[in-house]
């Protein structure tokens, strides 16, 4: 398994996505398609989607096995994680999560935190614990950042 730094780079890839990214729409359609795989028929486009999903899964496997991944592999691996969350929603017959919820779910699973908003995820990715700051310094930095968001100080 990759270290936490590697996982943070994947989450950064997800944070760079836009809500109207056509690839997210395509992945959501693919999640629905995977539920319908037992229909017994297939089109060329369905086969193309299956190949794309295999490519995403392959990128995830390469990401896990290597010490450092290229940015393109990281992006595809990140999309694989987003797809898995979409697929799970479809299998549970619940709405496909929004981009924000996808990122929160991936961050919770991969980083093990209890994130409640994107700002929490961004803070964990951009200002990771164990980055050389003492607990007191981290608390002070957190207080400063919170105060500036609230317009205090």
mmCIF file of C-alpha atoms in Angstrom:
data_model
loop_
_atom_site.group_PDB
_atom_site.id
_atom_site.type_symbol
_atom_site.label_atom_id
_atom_site.label_comp_id
_atom_site.label_asym_id
_atom_site.label_seq_id
_atom_site.Cartn_x
_atom_site.Cartn_y
_atom_site.Cartn_z
ATOM 1 C CA UNK A 1 0.000 0.000 0.000
ATOM 2 C CA UNK A 2 1.204 3.481 -0.785
ATOM 3 C CA UNK A 3 2.044 5.923 1.942
ATOM 4 C CA UNK A 4 -0.263 8.686 3.065
ATOM 5 C CA UNK A 5 1.589 11.226 0.894
ATOM 6 C CA UNK A 6 0.687 9.236 -2.212
ATOM 7 C CA UNK A 7 -2.965 9.006 -1.212
ATOM 8 C CA UNK A 8 -3.031 12.751 -0.563
ATOM 9 C CA UNK A 9 -1.849 13.321 -4.140
ATOM 10 C CA UNK A 10 -4.835 11.297 -5.390
ATOM 11 C CA UNK A 11 -7.222 13.351 -3.328
ATOM 12 C CA UNK A 12 -5.617 16.515 -4.704
ATOM 13 C CA UNK A 13 -6.468 15.184 -8.180
ATOM 14 C CA UNK A 14 -10.103 14.843 -7.121
ATOM 15 C CA UNK A 15 -10.095 18.328 -5.616
ATOM 16 C CA UNK A 16 -8.958 19.693 -9.004
ATOM 17 C CA UNK A 17 -12.054 18.308 -10.766
ATOM 18 C CA UNK A 18 -14.924 20.592 -11.659
ATOM 19 C CA UNK A 19 -18.507 19.722 -10.813
ATOM 20 C CA UNK A 20 -19.413 19.655 -14.526
ATOM 21 C CA UNK A 21 -16.433 17.520 -15.587
ATOM 22 C CA UNK A 22 -17.683 15.304 -18.447
ATOM 23 C CA UNK A 23 -15.584 12.411 -17.187
ATOM 24 C CA UNK A 24 -17.569 12.365 -13.934
ATOM 25 C CA UNK A 25 -20.805 12.195 -15.900
ATOM 26 C CA UNK A 26 -19.382 9.329 -17.950
ATOM 27 C CA UNK A 27 -18.308 7.495 -14.800
ATOM 28 C CA UNK A 28 -21.755 7.922 -13.274
ATOM 29 C CA UNK A 29 -23.278 6.396 -16.411
ATOM 30 C CA UNK A 30 -20.708 3.593 -16.198
ATOM 31 C CA UNK A 31 -21.731 2.906 -12.597
ATOM 32 C CA UNK A 32 -25.309 2.436 -13.754
ATOM 33 C CA UNK A 33 -24.115 0.284 -16.652
ATOM 34 C CA UNK A 34 -22.201 -2.062 -14.342
ATOM 35 C CA UNK A 35 -25.426 -2.813 -12.498
ATOM 36 C CA UNK A 36 -27.054 -3.772 -15.786
ATOM 37 C CA UNK A 37 -24.225 -6.054 -16.946
ATOM 38 C CA UNK A 38 -26.400 -9.153 -16.797
ATOM 39 C CA UNK A 39 -28.715 -8.017 -19.604
ATOM 40 C CA UNK A 40 -27.051 -10.302 -22.139
ATOM 41 C CA UNK A 41 -26.436 -7.684 -24.816
ATOM 42 C CA UNK A 42 -23.777 -5.119 -25.451
ATOM 43 C CA UNK A 43 -23.020 -2.208 -27.727
ATOM 44 C CA UNK A 44 -19.717 -0.836 -28.934
ATOM 45 C CA UNK A 45 -20.060 2.106 -26.552
ATOM 46 C CA UNK A 46 -20.706 -0.236 -23.614
ATOM 47 C CA UNK A 47 -17.530 -2.139 -24.470
ATOM 48 C CA UNK A 48 -15.643 1.152 -24.656
ATOM 49 C CA UNK A 49 -16.871 2.066 -21.171
ATOM 50 C CA UNK A 50 -15.817 -1.337 -19.820
ATOM 51 C CA UNK A 51 -12.340 -0.830 -21.275
ATOM 52 C CA UNK A 52 -12.140 2.614 -19.699
ATOM 53 C CA UNK A 53 -13.059 1.127 -16.319
ATOM 54 C CA UNK A 54 -10.365 -1.523 -16.713
ATOM 55 C CA UNK A 55 -7.874 1.245 -17.494
ATOM 56 C CA UNK A 56 -8.872 3.109 -14.316
ATOM 57 C CA UNK A 57 -8.544 -0.046 -12.228
ATOM 58 C CA UNK A 58 -5.153 -0.764 -13.810
ATOM 59 C CA UNK A 59 -3.986 2.730 -12.887
ATOM 60 C CA UNK A 60 -5.123 2.140 -9.294
ATOM 61 C CA UNK A 61 -3.147 -1.116 -9.185
ATOM 62 C CA UNK A 62 -0.055 0.611 -10.628
ATOM 63 C CA UNK A 63 -0.448 3.385 -8.100
ATOM 64 C CA UNK A 64 -0.565 0.869 -5.237
ATOM 65 C CA UNK A 65 2.414 -1.106 -6.442
ATOM 66 C CA UNK A 66 4.837 1.652 -7.322
ATOM 67 C CA UNK A 67 6.901 4.001 -5.187
ATOM 68 C CA UNK A 68 5.955 7.007 -7.317
ATOM 69 C CA UNK A 69 3.330 7.366 -9.987
ATOM 70 C CA UNK A 70 3.133 9.701 -12.937
ATOM 71 C CA UNK A 71 0.544 12.457 -12.680
ATOM 72 C CA UNK A 72 -1.576 10.803 -15.400
ATOM 73 C CA UNK A 73 -1.624 7.520 -13.440
ATOM 74 C CA UNK A 74 -2.550 9.396 -10.266
ATOM 75 C CA UNK A 75 -5.456 11.093 -12.023
ATOM 76 C CA UNK A 76 -6.784 7.806 -13.401
ATOM 77 C CA UNK A 77 -6.346 6.107 -10.016
ATOM 78 C CA UNK A 78 -8.240 8.964 -8.357
ATOM 79 C CA UNK A 79 -11.053 8.596 -10.882
ATOM 80 C CA UNK A 80 -11.160 4.877 -10.090
ATOM 81 C CA UNK A 81 -11.771 5.690 -6.421
ATOM 82 C CA UNK A 82 -14.538 8.114 -7.376
ATOM 83 C CA UNK A 83 -16.083 5.499 -9.666
ATOM 84 C CA UNK A 84 -16.058 2.894 -6.877
ATOM 85 C CA UNK A 85 -18.088 5.268 -4.693
ATOM 86 C CA UNK A 86 -20.545 5.868 -7.546
ATOM 87 C CA UNK A 87 -20.817 2.141 -8.181
ATOM 88 C CA UNK A 88 -21.495 1.459 -4.507
ATOM 89 C CA UNK A 89 -24.299 4.019 -4.517
ATOM 90 C CA UNK A 90 -25.894 2.414 -7.575
ATOM 91 C CA UNK A 91 -25.640 -1.058 -6.023
ATOM 92 C CA UNK A 92 -27.348 0.264 -2.877
ATOM 93 C CA UNK A 93 -30.030 1.968 -5.017
ATOM 94 C CA UNK A 94 -29.237 5.404 -3.594
ATOM 95 C CA UNK A 95 -28.469 8.569 -5.572
ATOM 96 C CA UNK A 96 -24.976 8.917 -6.981
ATOM 97 C CA UNK A 97 -23.075 11.294 -4.688
ATOM 98 C CA UNK A 98 -22.162 14.824 -5.707
ATOM 99 C CA UNK A 99 -18.519 15.648 -6.400
ATOM 100 C CA UNK A 100 -18.143 17.074 -2.899
ATOM 101 C CA UNK A 101 -19.588 13.945 -1.313
ATOM 102 C CA UNK A 102 -17.392 11.727 -3.521
ATOM 103 C CA UNK A 103 -14.296 13.548 -2.324
ATOM 104 C CA UNK A 104 -15.420 13.340 1.308
ATOM 105 C CA UNK A 105 -16.078 9.603 1.027
ATOM 106 C CA UNK A 106 -12.755 8.880 -0.664
ATOM 107 C CA UNK A 107 -10.898 10.993 1.910
ATOM 108 C CA UNK A 108 -12.637 9.265 4.817
ATOM 109 C CA UNK A 109 -11.795 5.822 3.471
ATOM 110 C CA UNK A 110 -8.270 6.520 2.254
ATOM 111 C CA UNK A 111 -7.077 8.911 4.970
ATOM 112 C CA UNK A 112 -9.174 7.547 7.803
ATOM 113 C CA UNK A 113 -10.499 10.905 8.946
ATOM 114 C CA UNK A 114 -13.952 12.147 9.845
ATOM 115 C CA UNK A 115 -14.147 14.955 7.312
ATOM 116 C CA UNK A 116 -17.346 16.983 7.236
ATOM 117 C CA UNK A 117 -16.588 19.436 4.416
ATOM 118 C CA UNK A 118 -14.174 20.015 1.553
ATOM 119 C CA UNK A 119 -12.238 22.532 3.610
ATOM 120 C CA UNK A 120 -11.407 19.757 6.086
ATOM 121 C CA UNK A 121 -10.135 17.575 3.244
ATOM 122 C CA UNK A 122 -8.141 20.431 1.718
ATOM 123 C CA UNK A 123 -6.543 21.134 5.085
ATOM 124 C CA UNK A 124 -5.585 17.470 5.525
ATOM 125 C CA UNK A 125 -4.141 17.290 2.026
ATOM 126 C CA UNK A 126 -2.345 20.633 1.999
ATOM 127 C CA UNK A 127 -1.294 20.736 5.662
ATOM 128 C CA UNK A 128 -0.747 17.102 6.596
ATOM 129 C CA UNK A 129 0.015 16.103 10.158
ATOM 130 C CA UNK A 130 3.486 14.836 10.725
ATOM 131 C CA UNK A 131 4.883 17.497 8.454
ATOM 132 C CA UNK A 132 7.450 18.621 10.987
ATOM 133 C CA UNK A 133 5.195 20.799 13.133
ATOM 134 C CA UNK A 134 4.701 20.091 16.808
ATOM 135 C CA UNK A 135 1.181 19.542 18.122
ATOM 136 C CA UNK A 136 1.233 23.045 19.634
ATOM 137 C CA UNK A 137 2.314 24.580 16.314
ATOM 138 C CA UNK A 138 -0.394 22.648 14.458
ATOM 139 C CA UNK A 139 -3.022 23.884 16.931
ATOM 140 C CA UNK A 140 -1.781 27.458 16.557
ATOM 141 C CA UNK A 141 -1.836 27.206 12.771
ATOM 142 C CA UNK A 142 -5.331 25.731 12.873
ATOM 143 C CA UNK A 143 -6.531 28.556 15.139
ATOM 144 C CA UNK A 144 -4.989 31.182 12.842
ATOM 145 C CA UNK A 145 -6.581 29.651 9.766
ATOM 146 C CA UNK A 146 -9.981 29.373 11.480
ATOM 147 C CA UNK A 147 -9.782 32.964 12.725
ATOM 148 C CA UNK A 148 -8.912 34.315 9.304
ATOM 149 C CA UNK A 149 -11.867 32.455 7.733
ATOM 150 C CA UNK A 150 -14.185 33.986 10.318
ATOM 151 C CA UNK A 151 -12.709 37.454 9.850
ATOM 152 C CA UNK A 152 -11.360 37.552 13.383
ATOM 153 C CA UNK A 153 -7.913 38.964 14.096
#
